[in-house]
CSV table of N, CA and C and ligand atoms in Angstrom, one decimal:
chain,number,residue,atom,x,y,z
A,1,UNK,N,187.0,151.8,269.8
A,1,UNK,CA,187.9,152.7,269.2
A,1,UNK,C,188.2,153.8,270.2
A,2,UNK,N,189.5,154.1,270.4
A,2,UNK,CA,189.9,155.1,271.3
A,2,UNK,C,191.0,156.0,270.7
A,3,UNK,N,191.3,155.8,269.4
A,3,UNK,CA,192.2,156.7,268.7
A,3,UNK,C,191.7,156.9,267.3
A,4,UNK,N,192.2,157.9,266.6
A,4,UNK,CA,191.7,158.2,265.3
A,4,UNK,C,191.9,157.1,264.3
A,5,UNK,N,190.9,156.7,263.5
A,5,UNK,CA,191.1,155.7,262.5
A,5,UNK,C,189.9,155.8,261.5
A,6,UNK,N,190.3,155.4,260.3
A,6,UNK,CA,189.2,155.3,259.3
A,6,UNK,C,188.6,153.9,259.2
A,7,UNK,N,187.4,153.9,258.8
A,7,UNK,CA,186.7,152.6,258.7
A,7,UNK,C,185.6,152.7,257.6
A,8,UNK,N,185.2,151.6,257.1
A,8,UNK,CA,184.2,151.5,256.0
A,8,UNK,C,182.8,151.4,256.6
A,9,UNK,N,181.8,152.0,256.1
A,9,UNK,CA,180.4,151.8,256.4
A,9,UNK,C,179.9,150.7,255.5
A,10,UNK,N,178.8,150.1,256.0
A,10,UNK,CA,178.1,149.1,255.1
A,10,UNK,C,177.7,149.8,253.8
A,11,UNK,N,177.7,149.0,252.7
A,11,UNK,CA,177.4,149.6,251.4
A,11,UNK,C,176.5,148.6,250.7
A,12,UNK,N,175.4,149.1,250.1
A,12,UNK,CA,174.6,148.2,249.2
A,12,UNK,C,174.8,148.8,247.8
A,13,UNK,N,175.3,147.9,247.0
A,13,UNK,CA,175.5,148.3,245.6
A,13,UNK,C,174.6,147.6,244.7
A,14,UNK,N,174.0,148.3,243.8
A,14,UNK,CA,173.3,147.6,242.7
A,14,UNK,C,173.4,148.5,241.4
A,15,UNK,N,172.6,148.1,240.4
A,15,UNK,CA,172.8,148.7,239.1
A,15,UNK,C,172.3,150.2,239.2
A,16,UNK,N,171.5,150.5,240.3
A,16,UNK,CA,171.0,151.9,240.4
A,16,UNK,C,172.0,152.8,241.1
A,17,UNK,N,173.1,152.2,241.6
A,17,UNK,CA,174.1,153.0,242.4
A,17,UNK,C,174.3,152.4,243.7
A,18,UNK,N,174.9,153.2,244.6
A,18,UNK,CA,175.4,152.8,245.9
A,18,UNK,C,174.5,153.4,247.0
A,19,UNK,N,174.4,152.7,248.1
A,19,UNK,CA,173.7,153.2,249.3
A,19,UNK,C,174.6,152.8,250.5
A,20,UNK,N,174.9,153.7,251.4
A,20,UNK,CA,175.6,153.4,252.6
A,20,UNK,C,174.8,153.8,253.8
A,21,UNK,N,174.9,153.2,254.9
A,21,UNK,CA,174.1,153.5,256.0
A,21,UNK,C,175.0,153.4,257.3
A,22,UNK,N,174.5,154.2,258.3
A,22,UNK,CA,175.3,154.3,259.6
A,22,UNK,C,174.3,154.3,260.7
A,23,UNK,N,174.4,153.3,261.6
A,23,UNK,CA,173.6,153.3,262.8
A,23,UNK,C,174.4,153.6,264.0
A,24,UNK,N,174.0,154.6,264.8
A,24,UNK,CA,174.7,155.0,266.0
A,24,UNK,C,174.8,153.9,266.9
A,25,UNK,N,176.0,153.7,267.6
A,25,UNK,CA,176.2,152.7,268.6
A,25,UNK,C,176.4,151.3,267.9
A,26,UNK,N,176.3,151.2,266.6
A,26,UNK,CA,176.5,149.9,265.9
A,26,UNK,C,177.6,150.0,264.9
A,27,UNK,N,177.4,150.9,263.9
A,27,UNK,CA,178.5,151.1,262.9
A,27,UNK,C,179.5,152.1,263.4
A,28,UNK,N,179.2,152.9,264.3
A,28,UNK,CA,180.1,153.9,264.9
A,28,UNK,C,180.0,153.7,266.5
A,29,UNK,N,181.0,154.0,267.2
A,29,UNK,CA,181.1,153.6,268.6
A,29,UNK,C,180.3,154.6,269.6
A,30,UNK,N,179.4,155.4,269.1
A,30,UNK,CA,178.6,156.2,270.0
A,30,UNK,C,177.2,156.4,269.4
A,31,UNK,N,176.3,156.8,270.2
A,31,UNK,CA,175.0,157.2,269.8
A,31,UNK,C,175.1,158.6,269.1
A,32,UNK,N,174.4,158.8,268.0
A,32,UNK,CA,174.5,160.1,267.3
A,32,UNK,C,173.6,161.1,268.0
A,33,UNK,N,174.1,162.2,268.5
A,33,UNK,CA,173.3,163.2,269.1
A,33,UNK,C,173.2,164.4,268.2
A,34,UNK,N,174.0,164.5,267.2
A,34,UNK,CA,174.0,165.7,266.4
A,34,UNK,C,174.7,165.4,265.0
A,35,UNK,N,174.2,166.0,264.0
A,35,UNK,CA,174.8,165.9,262.7
A,35,UNK,C,175.0,167.3,262.2
A,36,UNK,N,176.2,167.6,261.7
A,36,UNK,CA,176.3,168.9,261.0
A,36,UNK,C,177.2,168.7,259.8
A,37,UNK,N,177.1,169.7,258.9
A,37,UNK,CA,177.9,169.5,257.7
A,37,UNK,C,178.5,170.8,257.2
A,38,UNK,N,179.6,170.7,256.6
A,38,UNK,CA,180.4,171.9,256.1
A,38,UNK,C,180.4,171.8,254.6
A,39,UNK,N,180.1,172.9,253.9
A,39,UNK,CA,180.0,172.9,252.5
A,39,UNK,C,180.2,174.3,251.9
A,40,UNK,N,180.3,174.4,250.6
A,40,UNK,CA,180.6,175.7,250.0
A,40,UNK,C,181.8,176.4,250.6
A,41,UNK,N,182.8,175.6,250.9
A,41,UNK,CA,184.1,176.2,251.5
A,41,UNK,C,184.9,176.8,250.4
A,42,UNK,N,185.1,178.1,250.4
A,42,UNK,CA,185.9,178.8,249.4
A,42,UNK,C,187.3,178.2,249.2
A,43,UNK,N,187.8,178.2,248.0
A,43,UNK,CA,189.1,177.7,247.7
A,43,UNK,C,190.1,178.3,248.7
A,44,UNK,N,191.0,177.5,249.2
A,44,UNK,CA,192.1,178.0,250.1
A,44,UNK,C,191.7,178.2,251.5
A,45,UNK,N,190.4,178.1,251.8
A,45,UNK,CA,189.9,178.3,253.2
A,45,UNK,C,190.1,177.0,254.0
A,46,UNK,N,190.3,177.1,255.3
A,46,UNK,CA,190.4,175.9,256.2
A,46,UNK,C,189.4,176.1,257.3
A,47,UNK,N,189.1,175.0,257.9
A,47,UNK,CA,188.1,174.9,259.0
A,47,UNK,C,188.8,174.2,260.2
A,48,UNK,N,188.1,174.2,261.3
A,48,UNK,CA,188.6,173.5,262.5
A,48,UNK,C,189.5,174.5,263.3
A,49,UNK,N,190.8,174.1,263.5
A,49,UNK,CA,191.7,174.8,264.3
A,49,UNK,C,191.2,174.9,265.8
A,50,UNK,N,190.8,173.8,266.3
A,50,UNK,CA,190.4,173.7,267.7
A,50,UNK,C,190.4,172.2,268.1
A,51,UNK,N,190.2,172.0,269.4
A,51,UNK,CA,190.1,170.6,269.9
A,51,UNK,C,188.8,170.5,270.7
A,52,UNK,N,188.4,169.3,271.0
A,52,UNK,CA,187.3,169.1,271.9
A,52,UNK,C,187.8,168.3,273.1
A,53,UNK,N,187.2,168.6,274.3
A,53,UNK,CA,187.5,167.8,275.5
A,53,UNK,C,187.0,166.4,275.4
A,54,UNK,N,185.7,166.3,275.2
A,54,UNK,CA,185.0,165.0,275.3
A,54,UNK,C,184.3,164.5,274.0
A,55,UNK,N,184.0,165.5,273.1
A,55,UNK,CA,183.2,165.1,271.9
A,55,UNK,C,183.9,164.1,271.1
A,56,UNK,N,183.1,163.1,270.7
A,56,UNK,CA,183.6,162.1,269.7
A,56,UNK,C,182.9,162.4,268.4
A,57,UNK,N,183.6,162.2,267.3
A,57,UNK,CA,183.1,162.6,266.0
A,57,UNK,C,183.5,161.6,264.9
A,58,UNK,N,182.6,161.5,263.9
A,58,UNK,CA,183.0,160.8,262.7
A,58,UNK,C,182.9,161.7,261.5
A,59,UNK,N,183.9,161.9,260.7
A,59,UNK,CA,183.9,162.8,259.6
A,59,UNK,C,183.8,162.0,258.3
A,60,UNK,N,182.9,162.5,257.4
A,60,UNK,CA,182.7,161.7,256.2
A,60,UNK,C,182.7,162.7,255.0
A,61,UNK,N,183.5,162.4,254.0
A,61,UNK,CA,183.5,163.2,252.7
A,61,UNK,C,182.3,162.8,251.9
A,62,UNK,N,181.1,163.4,252.2
A,62,UNK,CA,179.9,163.0,251.5
A,62,UNK,C,180.0,163.2,250.0
A,63,UNK,N,180.7,164.3,249.6
A,63,UNK,CA,181.1,164.5,248.2
A,63,UNK,C,182.4,165.2,248.2
A,64,UNK,N,183.2,165.0,247.1
A,64,UNK,CA,184.5,165.7,247.0
A,64,UNK,C,185.5,165.1,248.0
A,65,UNK,N,186.4,166.0,248.3
A,65,UNK,CA,187.5,165.5,249.2
A,65,UNK,C,188.1,166.7,250.0
A,66,UNK,N,188.8,166.3,251.0
A,66,UNK,CA,189.5,167.3,251.9
A,66,UNK,C,190.5,166.6,252.7
A,67,UNK,N,191.4,167.3,253.3
A,67,UNK,CA,192.4,166.7,254.2
A,67,UNK,C,192.0,167.1,255.7
A,68,UNK,N,192.4,166.2,256.6
A,68,UNK,CA,192.3,166.5,258.0
A,68,UNK,C,193.6,166.2,258.7
A,69,UNK,N,194.2,167.2,259.4
A,69,UNK,CA,195.3,167.0,260.2
A,69,UNK,C,194.9,166.8,261.7
A,70,UNK,N,195.4,165.8,262.3
A,70,UNK,CA,195.1,165.6,263.7
A,70,UNK,C,196.4,165.6,264.5
A,71,UNK,N,196.3,166.3,265.7
A,71,UNK,CA,197.5,166.5,266.5
A,71,UNK,C,197.0,166.1,268.0
A,72,UNK,N,197.7,165.2,268.6
A,72,UNK,CA,197.3,164.8,269.9
A,72,UNK,C,197.9,165.6,271.0
A,73,UNK,N,198.7,166.6,270.6
A,73,UNK,CA,199.3,167.6,271.6
A,73,UNK,C,200.5,167.0,272.3
A,74,UNK,N,200.8,165.7,272.0
A,74,UNK,CA,201.9,165.1,272.7
A,74,UNK,C,203.0,164.7,271.7
A,75,UNK,N,202.9,165.2,270.5
A,75,UNK,CA,204.0,164.9,269.6
A,75,UNK,C,203.6,164.1,268.4
A,76,UNK,N,202.4,163.5,268.4
A,76,UNK,CA,201.9,162.7,267.3
A,76,UNK,C,201.0,163.5,266.4
A,77,UNK,N,201.3,163.6,265.1
A,77,UNK,CA,200.5,164.3,264.2
A,77,UNK,C,200.2,163.3,263.0
A,78,UNK,N,198.9,163.3,262.6
A,78,UNK,CA,198.5,162.5,261.5
A,78,UNK,C,197.7,163.3,260.5
A,79,UNK,N,197.9,162.9,259.2
A,79,UNK,CA,197.1,163.6,258.1
A,79,UNK,C,196.3,162.5,257.5
A,80,UNK,N,195.0,162.8,257.3
A,80,UNK,CA,194.0,161.9,256.6
A,80,UNK,C,193.5,162.6,255.4
A,81,UNK,N,193.3,161.9,254.3
A,81,UNK,CA,192.7,162.4,253.1
A,81,UNK,C,191.3,161.7,253.0
A,82,UNK,N,190.2,162.4,253.0
A,82,UNK,CA,188.9,161.8,252.9
A,82,UNK,C,188.4,162.1,251.5
A,83,UNK,N,187.9,161.1,250.8
A,83,UNK,CA,187.4,161.3,249.4
A,83,UNK,C,186.4,160.3,249.1
A,84,UNK,N,186.0,159.4,250.0
A,84,UNK,CA,185.1,158.3,249.7
A,84,UNK,C,183.9,158.4,250.7
A,85,UNK,N,182.7,158.6,250.2
A,85,UNK,CA,181.5,158.7,251.0
A,85,UNK,C,181.2,157.4,251.8
A,86,UNK,N,181.9,156.4,251.5
A,86,UNK,CA,181.7,155.1,252.2
A,86,UNK,C,182.7,154.9,253.4
A,87,UNK,N,183.5,156.0,253.7
A,87,UNK,CA,184.6,155.9,254.7
A,87,UNK,C,184.3,156.9,255.8
A,88,UNK,N,184.5,156.6,257.0
A,88,UNK,CA,184.4,157.5,258.1
A,88,UNK,C,185.7,157.6,258.8
A,89,UNK,N,186.0,158.8,259.3
A,89,UNK,CA,187.2,159.0,260.2
A,89,UNK,C,186.7,159.3,261.6
A,90,UNK,N,187.0,158.3,262.5
A,90,UNK,CA,186.6,158.5,263.9
A,90,UNK,C,187.7,159.4,264.6
A,91,UNK,N,187.2,160.4,265.3
A,91,UNK,CA,188.1,161.2,266.1
A,91,UNK,C,187.6,161.4,267.5
A,92,UNK,N,188.3,160.8,268.5
A,92,UNK,CA,187.8,161.0,269.9
A,92,UNK,C,188.2,162.3,270.4
A,93,UNK,N,187.8,162.6,271.6
A,93,UNK,CA,188.2,163.9,272.3
A,93,UNK,C,189.7,164.0,272.4
A,94,UNK,N,190.1,165.3,272.5
A,94,UNK,CA,191.6,165.5,272.8
A,94,UNK,C,192.5,165.6,271.6
A,95,UNK,N,191.9,165.9,270.4
A,95,UNK,CA,192.7,166.1,269.2
A,95,UNK,C,192.5,167.4,268.6
A,96,UNK,N,193.6,168.1,268.4
A,96,UNK,CA,193.5,169.4,267.6
A,96,UNK,C,193.4,169.0,266.1
A,97,UNK,N,192.4,169.6,265.5
A,97,UNK,CA,192.1,169.3,264.1
A,97,UNK,C,192.1,170.5,263.2
A,98,UNK,N,192.5,170.3,261.9
A,98,UNK,CA,192.4,171.3,260.9
A,98,UNK,C,192.0,170.6,259.6
A,99,UNK,N,191.0,171.1,259.0
A,99,UNK,CA,190.4,170.6,257.7
A,99,UNK,C,190.8,171.6,256.6
A,100,UNK,N,191.3,171.1,255.5
A,100,UNK,CA,191.7,172.1,254.5
A,100,UNK,C,191.7,171.4,253.1
A,101,UNK,N,192.0,172.2,252.1
A,101,UNK,CA,192.1,171.8,250.7
A,101,UNK,C,190.8,171.1,250.3
A,102,UNK,N,189.7,171.7,250.6
A,102,UNK,CA,188.4,171.2,250.2
A,102,UNK,C,188.3,171.3,248.7
A,103,UNK,N,187.9,170.2,248.0
A,103,UNK,CA,187.8,170.3,246.6
A,103,UNK,C,186.5,171.1,246.3
A,104,UNK,N,186.4,171.6,245.1
A,104,UNK,CA,185.2,172.4,244.7
A,104,UNK,C,184.0,171.5,244.8
A,105,UNK,N,182.9,172.0,245.4
A,105,UNK,CA,181.7,171.2,245.5
A,105,UNK,C,181.7,170.2,246.6
A,106,UNK,N,182.7,170.2,247.5
A,106,UNK,CA,182.8,169.1,248.5
A,106,UNK,C,181.9,169.4,249.7
A,107,UNK,N,181.5,168.3,250.4
A,107,UNK,CA,180.7,168.4,251.6
A,107,UNK,C,181.3,167.5,252.6
A,108,UNK,N,181.4,168.0,253.8
A,108,UNK,CA,181.9,167.2,254.9
A,108,UNK,C,180.8,167.0,255.9
A,109,UNK,N,180.4,165.8,256.1
A,109,UNK,CA,179.3,165.5,257.1
A,109,UNK,C,180.0,165.0,258.4
A,110,UNK,N,179.5,165.5,259.5
A,110,UNK,CA,180.1,165.1,260.8
A,110,UNK,C,179.0,164.6,261.7
A,111,UNK,N,179.2,163.4,262.2
A,111,UNK,CA,178.4,162.7,263.2
A,111,UNK,C,179.0,163.0,264.6
A,112,UNK,N,178.2,163.4,265.5
A,112,UNK,CA,178.8,163.9,266.8
A,112,UNK,C,178.1,163.2,268.0
A,113,UNK,N,178.8,162.9,269.0
A,113,UNK,CA,178.3,162.2,270.2
A,113,UNK,C,177.5,163.1,271.2
A,114,UNK,N,177.6,164.4,271.0
A,114,UNK,CA,177.0,165.3,272.0
A,114,UNK,C,176.4,166.5,271.2
A,115,UNK,N,175.4,167.1,271.8
A,115,UNK,CA,174.9,168.4,271.2
A,115,UNK,C,176.0,169.4,271.2
A,116,UNK,N,175.7,170.5,270.5
A,116,UNK,CA,176.7,171.6,270.4
A,116,UNK,C,176.9,172.2,271.8
A,117,UNK,N,178.1,172.3,272.2
A,117,UNK,CA,178.5,172.9,273.5
A,117,UNK,C,179.8,173.7,273.4
A,118,UNK,N,179.7,175.0,273.3
A,118,UNK,CA,181.0,175.8,273.2
A,118,UNK,C,181.9,175.5,274.3
A,119,UNK,N,181.4,175.0,275.5
A,119,UNK,CA,182.2,174.7,276.7
A,119,UNK,C,183.1,173.5,276.5
A,120,UNK,N,182.8,172.7,275.5
A,120,UNK,CA,183.7,171.5,275.2
A,120,UNK,C,184.8,171.8,274.2
A,121,UNK,N,184.8,173.1,273.7
A,121,UNK,CA,185.9,173.4,272.7
A,121,UNK,C,187.1,173.9,273.4
A,122,UNK,N,188.3,173.7,272.9
A,122,UNK,CA,189.5,174.3,273.2
A,122,UNK,C,190.0,175.0,272.0
A,123,UNK,N,189.9,176.4,272.0
A,123,UNK,CA,190.2,177.1,270.7
A,123,UNK,C,191.6,177.8,270.7
A,124,UNK,N,192.3,177.6,271.8
A,124,UNK,CA,193.7,178.2,271.8
A,124,UNK,C,194.7,177.1,271.9
A,125,UNK,N,195.6,177.1,270.9
A,125,UNK,CA,196.5,175.9,270.8
A,125,UNK,C,197.5,175.8,272.0
A,126,UNK,N,197.9,176.9,272.5
A,126,UNK,CA,198.8,176.8,273.7
A,126,UNK,C,198.0,176.2,274.9
A,127,UNK,N,196.8,176.6,275.0
A,127,UNK,CA,196.0,176.0,276.1
A,127,UNK,C,195.8,174.5,275.9
A,128,UNK,N,195.6,174.1,274.7
A,128,UNK,CA,195.4,172.7,274.3
A,128,UNK,C,196.7,171.9,274.7
A,129,UNK,N,197.9,172.5,274.3
A,129,UNK,CA,199.1,171.8,274.6
A,129,UNK,C,199.3,171.7,276.1
A,130,UNK,N,199.0,172.8,276.8
A,130,UNK,CA,199.2,172.8,278.3
A,130,UNK,C,198.3,171.7,278.9
A,131,UNK,N,197.1,171.7,278.5
A,131,UNK,CA,196.1,170.7,279.0
A,131,UNK,C,196.6,169.3,278.8
A,132,UNK,N,197.1,169.0,277.6
A,132,UNK,CA,197.5,167.6,277.3
A,132,UNK,C,198.8,167.3,278.1
A,133,UNK,N,199.7,168.3,278.2
A,133,UNK,CA,200.9,168.0,279.0
A,133,UNK,C,200.6,167.7,280.5
A,134,UNK,N,199.6,168.4,281.0
A,134,UNK,CA,199.3,168.3,282.4
A,134,UNK,C,198.3,167.2,282.7
A,135,UNK,N,197.8,166.5,281.7
A,135,UNK,CA,196.8,165.5,281.9
A,135,UNK,C,197.4,164.2,282.6
B,201,TYD,P1,183.1,175.6,264.5
B,201,TYD,O1,182.9,174.3,265.2
B,201,TYD,O2,184.2,176.5,265.0
B,201,TYD,O3,183.4,175.3,262.9
B,201,TYD,P2,184.7,174.7,262.2
B,201,TYD,O4,185.4,173.9,263.1
B,201,TYD,O5,184.1,174.0,261.0
B,201,TYD,O6,185.5,175.8,261.7
B,201,TYD,O7,181.7,176.3,264.4
B,201,TYD,C1,181.6,177.5,263.6
B,201,TYD,C2,180.4,178.3,264.2
B,201,TYD,O8,179.2,177.5,264.1
B,201,TYD,C3,180.6,178.6,265.7
B,201,TYD,O9,180.1,179.9,265.9
B,201,TYD,C4,179.7,177.6,266.4
B,201,TYD,C5,178.6,177.3,265.4
B,201,TYD,N1,178.1,175.9,265.5
B,201,TYD,C6,176.9,175.7,266.0
B,201,TYD,O10,176.1,176.6,266.4
B,201,TYD,N2,176.4,174.4,266.1
B,201,TYD,C7,177.2,173.3,265.8
B,201,TYD,O11,176.8,172.1,265.9
B,201,TYD,C8,178.5,173.6,265.2
B,201,TYD,C9,179.4,172.5,264.8
B,201,TYD,C10,178.9,174.9,265.1
């Protein structure tokens, strides 16, 4: 995978409910170095508004739903709606992202390829565009 795309995780269904599982390097294209999650987002708030240089991530709507806008800085913008805990959205480095319209009680789990590093963030949109243009 080298572009944003959604995909299904394995799922075990029985009369007791569903179980999904994710193995780093197997069900997703990187080893998982970090997991974080976003929750209790107040109505009308948005998250993100930054890009990463190298970080690869998989976003999962563990509960509820939200939208993610992705912008490659070169003119291509995509909107994804995540609402299924059995679906991941793979996002490689180099995409400006905004997460918004979190439903009440929703949780966004993020699997990440690297530990937290503020140096990998691009938090200014003009800098992001310039960087992509000059790449
Ligand atoms: P940020 O990535 O900007 O959040 P979002 O994109 O969801 O709006 O992170 C918010 C704050 O949390 C920022 O001060 C950095 C800190 N943070 C960590 O310390 N470790 C982490 O793994 C993450 C993702 C964020």
